[in-house]
Amino acid sequence: SSGINAEYGDGNAGEGTDGTDRHNLMQMSGDISGSYPYTIAKASFWNNVESLTDPEATGEDIAIGLASSGHYCAKSGTDTCPASESLDKKKTKMDDKMNNAPASYSGHVLKFKKACSINYLCTRNNSFSNRSQKGTIWVRKSSKAEVKKRAEK
């Protein structure tokens, strides 16, 4: 093959240790053309979601898990997140390039409380000059007729 796949086909094209691939999700500050995330404390998105897979998780817990790619599962721990794996208690701190984050993270199934949009980015694979992973999530309110139609299927 040719091009970047031939040169970097072994997983060495991104940031971090060769052969690793990690992703995280953080709310962007500003519009999609920017490249900087909000701090978790300043991000508003997490106040609009709840976890169906970890109902005890707060918006902050969800944000910490997704921002750290699962290295931390919550701030202090929940029913499904042992305190020993939380930001407050985990002894191993996440390194700057997320190399010690897990290779897989089950994350959360989220339910949105109201219609909204969020611009998000992956901070690990963002080189600011030639590479970025960004997107927008749009959530719209369904009409009662749409909900009923889906339920009938």
GROMACS .gro file of N, CA and C in nm:
model
  459
    1SER      N    1   0.085  -0.118   0.000
    1SER     CA    2   0.000   0.000   0.000
    1SER      C    3   0.088   0.123   0.000
    2SER      N    4   0.027   0.238  -0.015
    2SER     CA    5   0.106   0.360  -0.023
    2SER      C    6   0.054   0.463   0.074
    3GLY      N    7   0.127   0.572   0.084
    3GLY     CA    8   0.083   0.683   0.167
    3GLY      C    9   0.101   0.657   0.314
    4ILE      N   10   0.019   0.725   0.392
    4ILE     CA   11   0.036   0.722   0.537
    4ILE      C   12   0.013   0.583   0.596
    5ASN      N   13  -0.078   0.503   0.535
    5ASN     CA   14  -0.102   0.370   0.589
    5ASN      C   15   0.020   0.281   0.579
    6ALA      N   16   0.097   0.295   0.471
    6ALA     CA   17   0.218   0.215   0.457
    6ALA      C   18   0.322   0.256   0.560
    7GLU      N   19   0.331   0.387   0.583
    7GLU     CA   20   0.431   0.437   0.677
    7GLU      C   21   0.390   0.417   0.822
    8TYR      N   22   0.262   0.433   0.850
    8TYR     CA   23   0.216   0.430   0.989
    8TYR      C   24   0.110   0.325   1.015
    9GLY      N   25   0.101   0.223   0.934
    9GLY     CA   26  -0.003   0.122   0.946
    9GLY      C   27   0.000   0.044   1.076
   10ASP      N   28   0.106   0.058   1.153
   10ASP     CA   29   0.119  -0.017   1.277
   10ASP      C   30   0.067   0.059   1.398
   11GLY      N   31  -0.010   0.166   1.378
   11GLY     CA   32  -0.067   0.240   1.490
   11GLY      C   33   0.024   0.347   1.545
   12ASN      N   34   0.124   0.391   1.466
   12ASN     CA   35   0.221   0.489   1.515
   12ASN      C   36   0.199   0.630   1.462
   13ALA      N   37   0.082   0.659   1.405
   13ALA     CA   38   0.061   0.788   1.340
   13ALA      C   39   0.012   0.897   1.435
   14GLY      N   40  -0.033   0.864   1.553
   14GLY     CA   41  -0.089   0.965   1.643
   14GLY      C   42   0.004   1.002   1.755
   15GLU      N   43  -0.052   1.064   1.854
   15GLU     CA   44   0.025   1.102   1.974
   15GLU      C   45   0.040   0.980   2.064
   16GLY      N   46   0.134   0.985   2.155
   16GLY     CA   47   0.149   0.878   2.253
   16GLY      C   48   0.247   0.771   2.210
   17THR      N   49   0.257   0.667   2.291
   17THR     CA   50   0.347   0.556   2.267
   17THR      C   51   0.310   0.482   2.139
   18ASP      N   52   0.412   0.443   2.060
   18ASP     CA   53   0.388   0.368   1.938
   18ASP      C   54   0.301   0.246   1.964
   19GLY      N   55   0.208   0.222   1.872
   19GLY     CA   56   0.122   0.105   1.881
   19GLY      C   57   0.003   0.121   1.974
   20THR      N   58  -0.013   0.239   2.034
   20THR     CA   59  -0.129   0.262   2.122
   20THR      C   60  -0.228   0.354   2.052
   21ASP      N   61  -0.350   0.349   2.093
   21ASP     CA   62  -0.453   0.435   2.038
   21ASP      C   63  -0.552   0.463   2.150
   22ARG      N   64  -0.563   0.586   2.189
   22ARG     CA   65  -0.656   0.627   2.294
   22ARG      C   66  -0.737   0.745   2.244
   23HIS      N   67  -0.859   0.756   2.293
   23HIS     CA   68  -0.946   0.868   2.257
   23HIS      C   69  -1.017   0.916   2.382
   24ASN      N   70  -1.041   1.044   2.387
   24ASN     CA   71  -1.122   1.099   2.495
   24ASN      C   72  -1.222   1.198   2.435
   25LEU      N   73  -1.311   1.246   2.517
   25LEU     CA   74  -1.413   1.339   2.471
   25LEU      C   75  -1.423   1.452   2.572
   26MET      N   76  -1.401   1.574   2.523
   26MET     CA   77  -1.415   1.692   2.608
   26MET      C   78  -1.493   1.799   2.532
   27GLN      N   79  -1.574   1.875   2.605
   27GLN     CA   80  -1.649   1.984   2.543
   27GLN      C   81  -1.553   2.094   2.502
   28MET      N   82  -1.573   2.144   2.380
   28MET     CA   83  -1.489   2.253   2.330
   28MET      C   84  -1.535   2.387   2.383
   29SER      N   85  -1.440   2.475   2.404
   29SER     CA   86  -1.474   2.614   2.435
   29SER      C   87  -1.482   2.688   2.302
   30GLY      N   88  -1.595   2.743   2.272
   30GLY     CA   89  -1.613   2.813   2.145
   30GLY      C   90  -1.669   2.725   2.037
   31ASP      N   91  -1.658   2.773   1.914
   31ASP     CA   92  -1.717   2.700   1.802
   31ASP      C   93  -1.624   2.590   1.751
   32ILE      N   94  -1.671   2.517   1.651
   32ILE     CA   95  -1.602   2.398   1.600
   32ILE      C   96  -1.467   2.433   1.537
   33SER      N   97  -1.445   2.557   1.501
   33SER     CA   98  -1.317   2.594   1.440
   33SER      C   99  -1.206   2.606   1.544
   34GLY      N  100  -1.240   2.610   1.672
   34GLY     CA  101  -1.139   2.620   1.777
   34GLY      C  102  -1.072   2.487   1.804
   35SER      N  103  -0.980   2.487   1.898
   35SER     CA  104  -0.907   2.364   1.930
   35SER      C  105  -0.881   2.347   2.079
   36TYR      N  106  -0.957   2.415   2.162
   36TYR     CA  107  -0.931   2.409   2.305
   36TYR      C  108  -1.054   2.360   2.382
   37PRO      N  109  -1.033   2.274   2.480
   37PRO     CA  110  -1.147   2.226   2.560
   37PRO      C  111  -1.174   2.317   2.679
   38TYR      N  112  -1.298   2.310   2.726
   38TYR     CA  113  -1.330   2.368   2.855
   38TYR      C  114  -1.271   2.279   2.964
   39THR      N  115  -1.244   2.338   3.079
   39THR     CA  116  -1.217   2.253   3.195
   39THR      C  117  -1.349   2.187   3.232
   40ILE      N  118  -1.343   2.079   3.302
   40ILE     CA  119  -1.467   2.010   3.342
   40ILE      C  120  -1.555   2.104   3.424
   41ALA      N  121  -1.494   2.185   3.509
   41ALA     CA  122  -1.570   2.277   3.593
   41ALA      C  123  -1.646   2.381   3.512
   42LYS      N  124  -1.593   2.421   3.396
   42LYS     CA  125  -1.657   2.524   3.314
   42LYS      C  126  -1.750   2.467   3.207
   43ALA      N  127  -1.742   2.338   3.179
   43ALA     CA  128  -1.825   2.277   3.075
   43ALA      C  129  -1.970   2.266   3.123
   44SER      N  130  -2.063   2.305   3.036
   44SER     CA  131  -2.205   2.302   3.073
   44SER      C  132  -2.275   2.175   3.027
   45PHE      N  133  -2.218   2.108   2.928
   45PHE     CA  134  -2.281   1.991   2.867
   45PHE      C  135  -2.318   1.884   2.969
   46TRP      N  136  -2.232   1.860   3.065
   46TRP     CA  137  -2.249   1.748   3.157
   46TRP      C  138  -2.366   1.767   3.253
   47ASN      N  139  -2.417   1.889   3.263
   47ASN     CA  140  -2.536   1.913   3.345
   47ASN      C  141  -2.663   1.870   3.273
   48ASN      N  142  -2.651   1.837   3.145
   48ASN     CA  143  -2.767   1.804   3.061
   48ASN      C  144  -2.778   1.655   3.032
   49VAL      N  145  -2.695   1.572   3.096
   49VAL     CA  146  -2.698   1.428   3.067
   49VAL      C  147  -2.708   1.348   3.197
   50GLU      N  148  -2.758   1.228   3.181
   50GLU     CA  149  -2.754   1.130   3.290
   50GLU      C  150  -2.712   0.997   3.231
   51SER      N  151  -2.647   0.915   3.311
   51SER     CA  152  -2.599   0.786   3.264
   51SER      C  153  -2.705   0.679   3.290
   52LEU      N  154  -2.740   0.605   3.185
   52LEU     CA  155  -2.833   0.494   3.201
   52LEU      C  156  -2.759   0.369   3.251
   53THR      N  157  -2.629   0.363   3.230
   53THR     CA  158  -2.549   0.247   3.272
   53THR      C  159  -2.492   0.264   3.412
   54ASP      N  160  -2.488   0.386   3.464
   54ASP     CA  161  -2.443   0.413   3.601
   54ASP      C  162  -2.528   0.527   3.657
   55PRO      N  163  -2.654   0.498   3.694
   55PRO     CA  164  -2.748   0.603   3.735
   55PRO      C  165  -2.699   0.690   3.851
   56GLU      N  166  -2.609   0.638   3.932
   56GLU     CA  167  -2.556   0.716   4.044
   56GLU      C  168  -2.453   0.821   3.998
   57ALA      N  169  -2.399   0.807   3.879
   57ALA     CA  170  -2.295   0.898   3.829
   57ALA      C  171  -2.351   1.038   3.807
   58THR      N  172  -2.277   1.136   3.854
   58THR     CA  173  -2.313   1.276   3.831
   58THR      C  174  -2.258   1.319   3.695
   59GLY      N  175  -2.297   1.436   3.650
   59GLY     CA  176  -2.240   1.490   3.527
   59GLY      C  177  -2.089   1.501   3.537
   60GLU      N  178  -2.039   1.541   3.652
   60GLU     CA  179  -1.895   1.550   3.671
   60GLU      C  180  -1.828   1.413   3.661
   61ASP      N  181  -1.890   1.310   3.717
   61ASP     CA  182  -1.836   1.174   3.707
   61ASP      C  183  -1.826   1.130   3.561
   62ILE      N  184  -1.931   1.156   3.484
   62ILE     CA  185  -1.934   1.119   3.343
   62ILE      C  186  -1.823   1.193   3.268
   63ALA      N  187  -1.812   1.323   3.294
   63ALA     CA  188  -1.709   1.405   3.227
   63ALA      C  189  -1.569   1.354   3.258
   64ILE      N  190  -1.543   1.319   3.383
   64ILE     CA  191  -1.410   1.270   3.421
   64ILE      C  192  -1.379   1.139   3.350
   65GLY      N  193  -1.475   1.048   3.345
   65GLY     CA  194  -1.454   0.921   3.276
   65GLY      C  195  -1.424   0.939   3.129
   66LEU      N  196  -1.502   1.023   3.060
   66LEU     CA  197  -1.484   1.043   2.916
   66LEU      C  198  -1.359   1.126   2.887
   67ALA      N  199  -1.326   1.222   2.972
   67ALA     CA  200  -1.206   1.303   2.950
   67ALA      C  201  -1.078   1.222   2.970
   68SER      N  202  -1.083   1.123   3.058
   68SER     CA  203  -0.964   1.043   3.088
   68SER      C  204  -0.962   0.910   3.012
   69SER      N  205  -1.055   0.890   2.922
   69SER     CA  206  -1.066   0.766   2.845
   69SER      C  207  -1.078   0.645   2.937
   70GLY      N  208  -1.140   0.665   3.052
   70GLY     CA  209  -1.163   0.555   3.145
   70GLY      C  210  -1.051   0.533   3.246
   71HIS      N  211  -0.944   0.612   3.241
   71HIS     CA  212  -0.838   0.596   3.342
   71HIS      C  213  -0.898   0.618   3.481
   72TYR      N  214  -0.982   0.719   3.492
   72TYR     CA  215  -1.061   0.742   3.614
   72TYR      C  216  -1.206   0.717   3.576
   73CYS      N  217  -1.280   0.646   3.659
   73CYS     CA  218  -1.418   0.616   3.624
   73CYS      C  219  -1.518   0.716   3.683
   74ALA      N  220  -1.475   0.797   3.779
   74ALA     CA  221  -1.562   0.897   3.841
   74ALA      C  222  -1.476   0.985   3.931
   75LYS      N  223  -1.538   1.083   3.994
   75LYS     CA  224  -1.463   1.168   4.087
   75LYS      C  225  -1.432   1.094   4.216
   76SER      N  226  -1.533   1.035   4.279
   76SER     CA  227  -1.514   0.969   4.409
   76SER      C  228  -1.552   0.822   4.410
   77GLY      N  229  -1.622   0.777   4.308
   77GLY     CA  230  -1.671   0.640   4.303
   77GLY      C  231  -1.822   0.638   4.301
   78THR      N  232  -1.877   0.532   4.242
   78THR     CA  233  -2.022   0.513   4.233
   78THR      C  234  -2.049   0.364   4.252
   79ASP      N  235  -2.175   0.323   4.235
   79ASP     CA  236  -2.209   0.180   4.246
   79ASP      C  237  -2.130   0.095   4.147
   80THR      N  238  -2.105   0.149   4.027
   80THR     CA  239  -2.033   0.071   3.926
   80THR      C  240  -1.888   0.115   3.908
   81CYS      N  241  -1.844   0.212   3.985
   81CYS     CA  242  -1.706   0.263   3.978
   81CYS      C  243  -1.644   0.252   4.117
   82PRO      N  244  -1.554   0.157   4.138
   82PRO     CA  245  -1.490   0.145   4.269
   82PRO      C  246  -1.413   0.273   4.303
   83ALA      N  247  -1.420   0.316   4.426
   83ALA     CA  248  -1.348   0.437   4.470
   83ALA      C  249  -1.200   0.428   4.437
   84SER      N  250  -1.144   0.309   4.440
   84SER     CA  251  -1.000   0.292   4.411
   84SER      C  252  -0.964   0.328   4.267
   85GLU      N  253  -1.065   0.336   4.178
   85GLU     CA  254  -1.042   0.372   4.038
   85GLU      C  255  -1.087   0.515   4.008
   86SER      N  256  -1.120   0.590   4.112
   86SER     CA  257  -1.171   0.726   4.095
   86SER      C  258  -1.058   0.829   4.096
   87LEU      N  259  -1.090   0.949   4.050
   87LEU     CA  260  -0.994   1.059   4.048
   87LEU      C  261  -0.941   1.089   4.188
   88ASP      N  262  -1.028   1.085   4.287
   88ASP     CA  263  -0.986   1.117   4.424
   88ASP      C  264  -0.896   1.012   4.487
   89LYS      N  265  -0.909   0.885   4.448
   89LYS     CA  266  -0.840   0.777   4.520
   89LYS      C  267  -0.736   0.699   4.439
   90LYS      N  268  -0.743   0.702   4.306
   90LYS     CA  269  -0.652   0.619   4.227
   90LYS      C  270  -0.508   0.666   4.247
   91LYS      N  271  -0.422   0.574   4.277
   91LYS     CA  272  -0.282   0.608   4.306
   91LYS      C  273  -0.203   0.640   4.181
   92THR      N  274  -0.230   0.571   4.070
   92THR     CA  275  -0.158   0.596   3.945
   92THR      C  276  -0.224   0.711   3.872
   93LYS      N  277  -0.153   0.819   3.857
   93LYS     CA  278  -0.206   0.935   3.785
   93LYS      C  279  -0.196   0.913   3.635
   94MET      N  280  -0.288   0.970   3.560
   94MET     CA  281  -0.286   0.956   3.415
   94MET      C  282  -0.170   1.038   3.359
   95ASP      N  283  -0.093   0.978   3.267
   95ASP     CA  284   0.018   1.054   3.210
   95ASP      C  285  -0.033   1.152   3.104
   96ASP      N  286   0.052   1.246   3.066
   96ASP     CA  287   0.012   1.356   2.979
   96ASP      C  288  -0.045   1.313   2.844
   97LYS      N  289  -0.002   1.200   2.792
   97LYS     CA  290  -0.049   1.155   2.661
   97LYS      C  291  -0.148   1.040   2.672
   98MET      N  292  -0.197   1.012   2.791
   98MET     CA  293  -0.298   0.910   2.815
   98MET      C  294  -0.250   0.769   2.781
   99ASN      N  295  -0.120   0.747   2.780
   99ASN     CA  296  -0.066   0.615   2.747
   99ASN      C  297  -0.111   0.508   2.846
  100ASN      N  298  -0.135   0.546   2.971
  100ASN     CA  299  -0.175   0.447   3.070
  100ASN      C  300  -0.326   0.439   3.089
  101ALA      N  301  -0.402   0.505   3.002
  101ALA     CA  302  -0.548   0.486   3.001
  101ALA      C  303  -0.576   0.348   2.942
  102PRO      N  304  -0.689   0.287   2.976
  102PRO     CA  305  -0.718   0.153   2.923
  102PRO      C  306  -0.735   0.155   2.770
  103ALA      N  307  -0.700   0.044   2.707
  103ALA     CA  308  -0.715   0.033   2.562
  103ALA      C  309  -0.862   0.036   2.521
  104SER      N  310  -0.951  -0.009   2.608
  104SER     CA  311  -1.095  -0.006   2.584
  104SER      C  312  -1.164   0.055   2.704
  105TYR      N  313  -1.270   0.127   2.678
  105TYR     CA  314  -1.347   0.191   2.785
  105TYR      C  315  -1.494   0.181   2.748
  106SER      N  316  -1.574   0.118   2.833
  106SER     CA  317  -1.715   0.099   2.802
  106SER      C  318  -1.795   0.229   2.811
  107GLY      N  319  -1.746   0.326   2.884
  107GLY     CA  320  -1.810   0.457   2.889
  107GLY      C  321  -1.948   0.454   2.951
  108HIS      N  322  -2.037   0.533   2.898
  108HIS     CA  323  -2.173   0.547   2.950
  108HIS      C  324  -2.271   0.549   2.834
  109VAL      N  325  -2.389   0.498   2.857
  109VAL     CA  326  -2.502   0.523   2.768
  109VAL      C  327  -2.572   0.644   2.827
  110LEU      N  328  -2.576   0.752   2.750
  110LEU     CA  329  -2.626   0.879   2.802
  110LEU      C  330  -2.768   0.908   2.760
  111LYS      N  331  -2.842   0.967   2.850
  111LYS     CA  332  -2.976   1.019   2.821
  111LYS      C  333  -2.969   1.170   2.838
  112PHE      N  334  -3.017   1.241   2.738
  112PHE     CA  335  -3.014   1.386   2.743
  112PHE      C  336  -3.142   1.437   2.806
  113LYS      N  337  -3.131   1.536   2.892
  113LYS     CA  338  -3.245   1.591   2.963
  113LYS      C  339  -3.325   1.690   2.879
  114LYS      N  340  -3.258   1.754   2.782
  114LYS     CA  341  -3.326   1.850   2.695
  114LYS      C  342  -3.247   1.864   2.565
  115ALA      N  343  -3.310   1.926   2.467
  115ALA     CA  344  -3.245   1.949   2.339
  115ALA      C  345  -3.123   2.038   2.359
  116CYS      N  346  -3.016   2.009   2.284
  116CYS     CA  347  -2.893   2.087   2.298
  116CYS      C  348  -2.799   2.053   2.184
  117SER      N  349  -2.687   2.121   2.181
  117SER     CA  350  -2.577   2.083   2.092
  117SER      C  351  -2.448   2.102   2.170
  118ILE      N  352  -2.346   2.024   2.131
  118ILE     CA  353  -2.215   2.035   2.195
  118ILE      C  354  -2.109   2.015   2.088
  119ASN      N  355  -2.010   2.101   2.090
  119ASN     CA  356  -1.890   2.080   2.011
  119ASN      C  357  -1.791   2.009   2.102
  120TYR      N  358  -1.729   1.904   2.051
  120TYR     CA  359  -1.637   1.827   2.134
  120TYR      C  360  -1.509   1.799   2.057
  121LEU      N  361  -1.406   1.759   2.129
  121LEU     CA  362  -1.281   1.722   2.067
  121LEU      C  363  -1.212   1.615   2.149
  122CYS      N  364  -1.117   1.550   2.082
  122CYS     CA  365  -1.028   1.453   2.147
  122CYS      C  366  -0.896   1.524   2.168
  123THR      N  367  -0.854   1.541   2.293
  123THR     CA  368  -0.731   1.615   2.320
  123THR      C  369  -0.605   1.535   2.291
  124ARG      N  370  -0.610   1.403   2.300
  124ARG     CA  371  -0.489   1.325   2.279
  124ARG      C  372  -0.440   1.331   2.136
  125ASN      N  373  -0.529   1.325   2.042
  125ASN     CA  374  -0.490   1.319   1.901
  125ASN      C  375  -0.502   1.454   1.832
  126ASN      N  376  -0.486   1.560   1.906
  126ASN     CA  377  -0.496   1.695   1.852
  126ASN      C  378  -0.357   1.757   1.853
  127SER      N  379  -0.299   1.777   1.733
  127SER     CA  380  -0.166   1.837   1.727
  127SER      C  381  -0.171   1.986   1.698
  128PHE      N  382  -0.289   2.046   1.689
  128PHE     CA  383  -0.312   2.189   1.668
  128PHE      C  384  -0.269   2.238   1.531
  129SER      N  385  -0.184   2.165   1.459
  129SER     CA  386  -0.137   2.214   1.330
  129SER      C  387  -0.184   2.128   1.214
  130ASN      N  388  -0.181   1.996   1.228
  130ASN     CA  389  -0.213   1.912   1.114
  130ASN      C  390  -0.313   1.801   1.144
  131ARG      N  391  -0.363   1.794   1.265
  131ARG     CA  392  -0.452   1.684   1.298
  131ARG      C  393  -0.546   1.725   1.411
  132SER      N  394  -0.672   1.693   1.394
  132SER     CA  395  -0.767   1.714   1.503
  132SER      C  396  -0.883   1.617   1.488
  133GLN      N  397  -0.942   1.581   1.599
  133GLN     CA  398  -1.062   1.498   1.600
  133GLN      C  399  -1.168   1.579   1.674
  134LYS      N  400  -1.262   1.633   1.597
  134LYS     CA  401  -1.365   1.719   1.652
  134LYS      C  402  -1.499   1.679   1.594
  135GLY      N  403  -1.604   1.718   1.662
  135GLY     CA  404  -1.737   1.692   1.611
  135GLY      C  405  -1.840   1.772   1.686
  136THR      N  406  -1.964   1.756   1.643
  136THR     CA  407  -2.077   1.821   1.708
  136THR      C  408  -2.185   1.717   1.732
  137ILE      N  409  -2.240   1.716   1.851
  137ILE     CA  410  -2.355   1.633   1.884
  137ILE      C  411  -2.476   1.725   1.889
  138TRP      N  412  -2.579   1.689   1.813
  138TRP     CA  413  -2.705   1.763   1.812
  138TRP      C  414  -2.812   1.673   1.873
  139VAL      N  415  -2.881   1.725   1.972
  139VAL     CA  416  -2.992   1.652   2.034
  139VAL      C  417  -3.117   1.736   2.014
  140ARG      N  418  -3.218   1.675   1.954
  140ARG     CA  419  -3.343   1.748   1.935
  140ARG      C  420  -3.455   1.678   2.011
  141LYS      N  421  -3.554   1.754   2.043
  141LYS     CA  422  -3.670   1.700   2.113
  141LYS      C  423  -3.760   1.629   2.013
  142SER      N  424  -3.799   1.507   2.047
  142SER     CA  425  -3.891   1.433   1.961
  142SER      C  426  -4.035   1.469   1.996
  143SER      N  427  -4.119   1.470   1.894
  143SER     CA  428  -4.261   1.493   1.919
  143SER      C  429  -4.321   1.366   1.978
  144LYS      N  430  -4.436   1.377   2.041
  144LYS     CA  431  -4.504   1.260   2.097
  144LYS      C  432  -4.537   1.158   1.987
  145ALA      N  433  -4.570   1.207   1.868
  145ALA     CA  434  -4.601   1.117   1.757
  145ALA      C  435  -4.478   1.036   1.716
  146GLU      N  436  -4.360   1.101   1.713
  146GLU     CA  437  -4.236   1.030   1.678
  146GLU      C  438  -4.201   0.924   1.782
  147VAL      N  439  -4.218   0.958   1.908
  147VAL     CA  440  -4.190   0.862   2.017
  147VAL      C  441  -4.284   0.743   2.005
  148LYS      N  442  -4.413   0.768   1.981
  148LYS     CA  443  -4.511   0.660   1.970
  148LYS      C  444  -4.479   0.571   1.849
  149LYS      N  445  -4.441   0.632   1.737
  149LYS     CA  446  -4.408   0.555   1.617
  149LYS      C  447  -4.288   0.464   1.642
  150ARG      N  448  -4.185   0.514   1.709
  150ARG     CA  449  -4.069   0.432   1.741
  150ARG      C  450  -4.104   0.317   1.834
  151ALA      N  451  -4.192   0.344   1.929
  151ALA     CA  452  -4.233   0.243   2.027
  151ALA      C  453  -4.310   0.129   1.960
  152GLU      N  454  -4.381   0.161   1.852
  152GLU     CA  455  -4.462   0.060   1.783
  152GLU      C  456  -4.378  -0.032   1.696
  153LYS      N  457  -4.255   0.005   1.666
  153LYS     CA  458  -4.169  -0.078   1.578
  153LYS      C  459  -4.111  -0.195   1.650
   0.00000   0.00000   0.00000
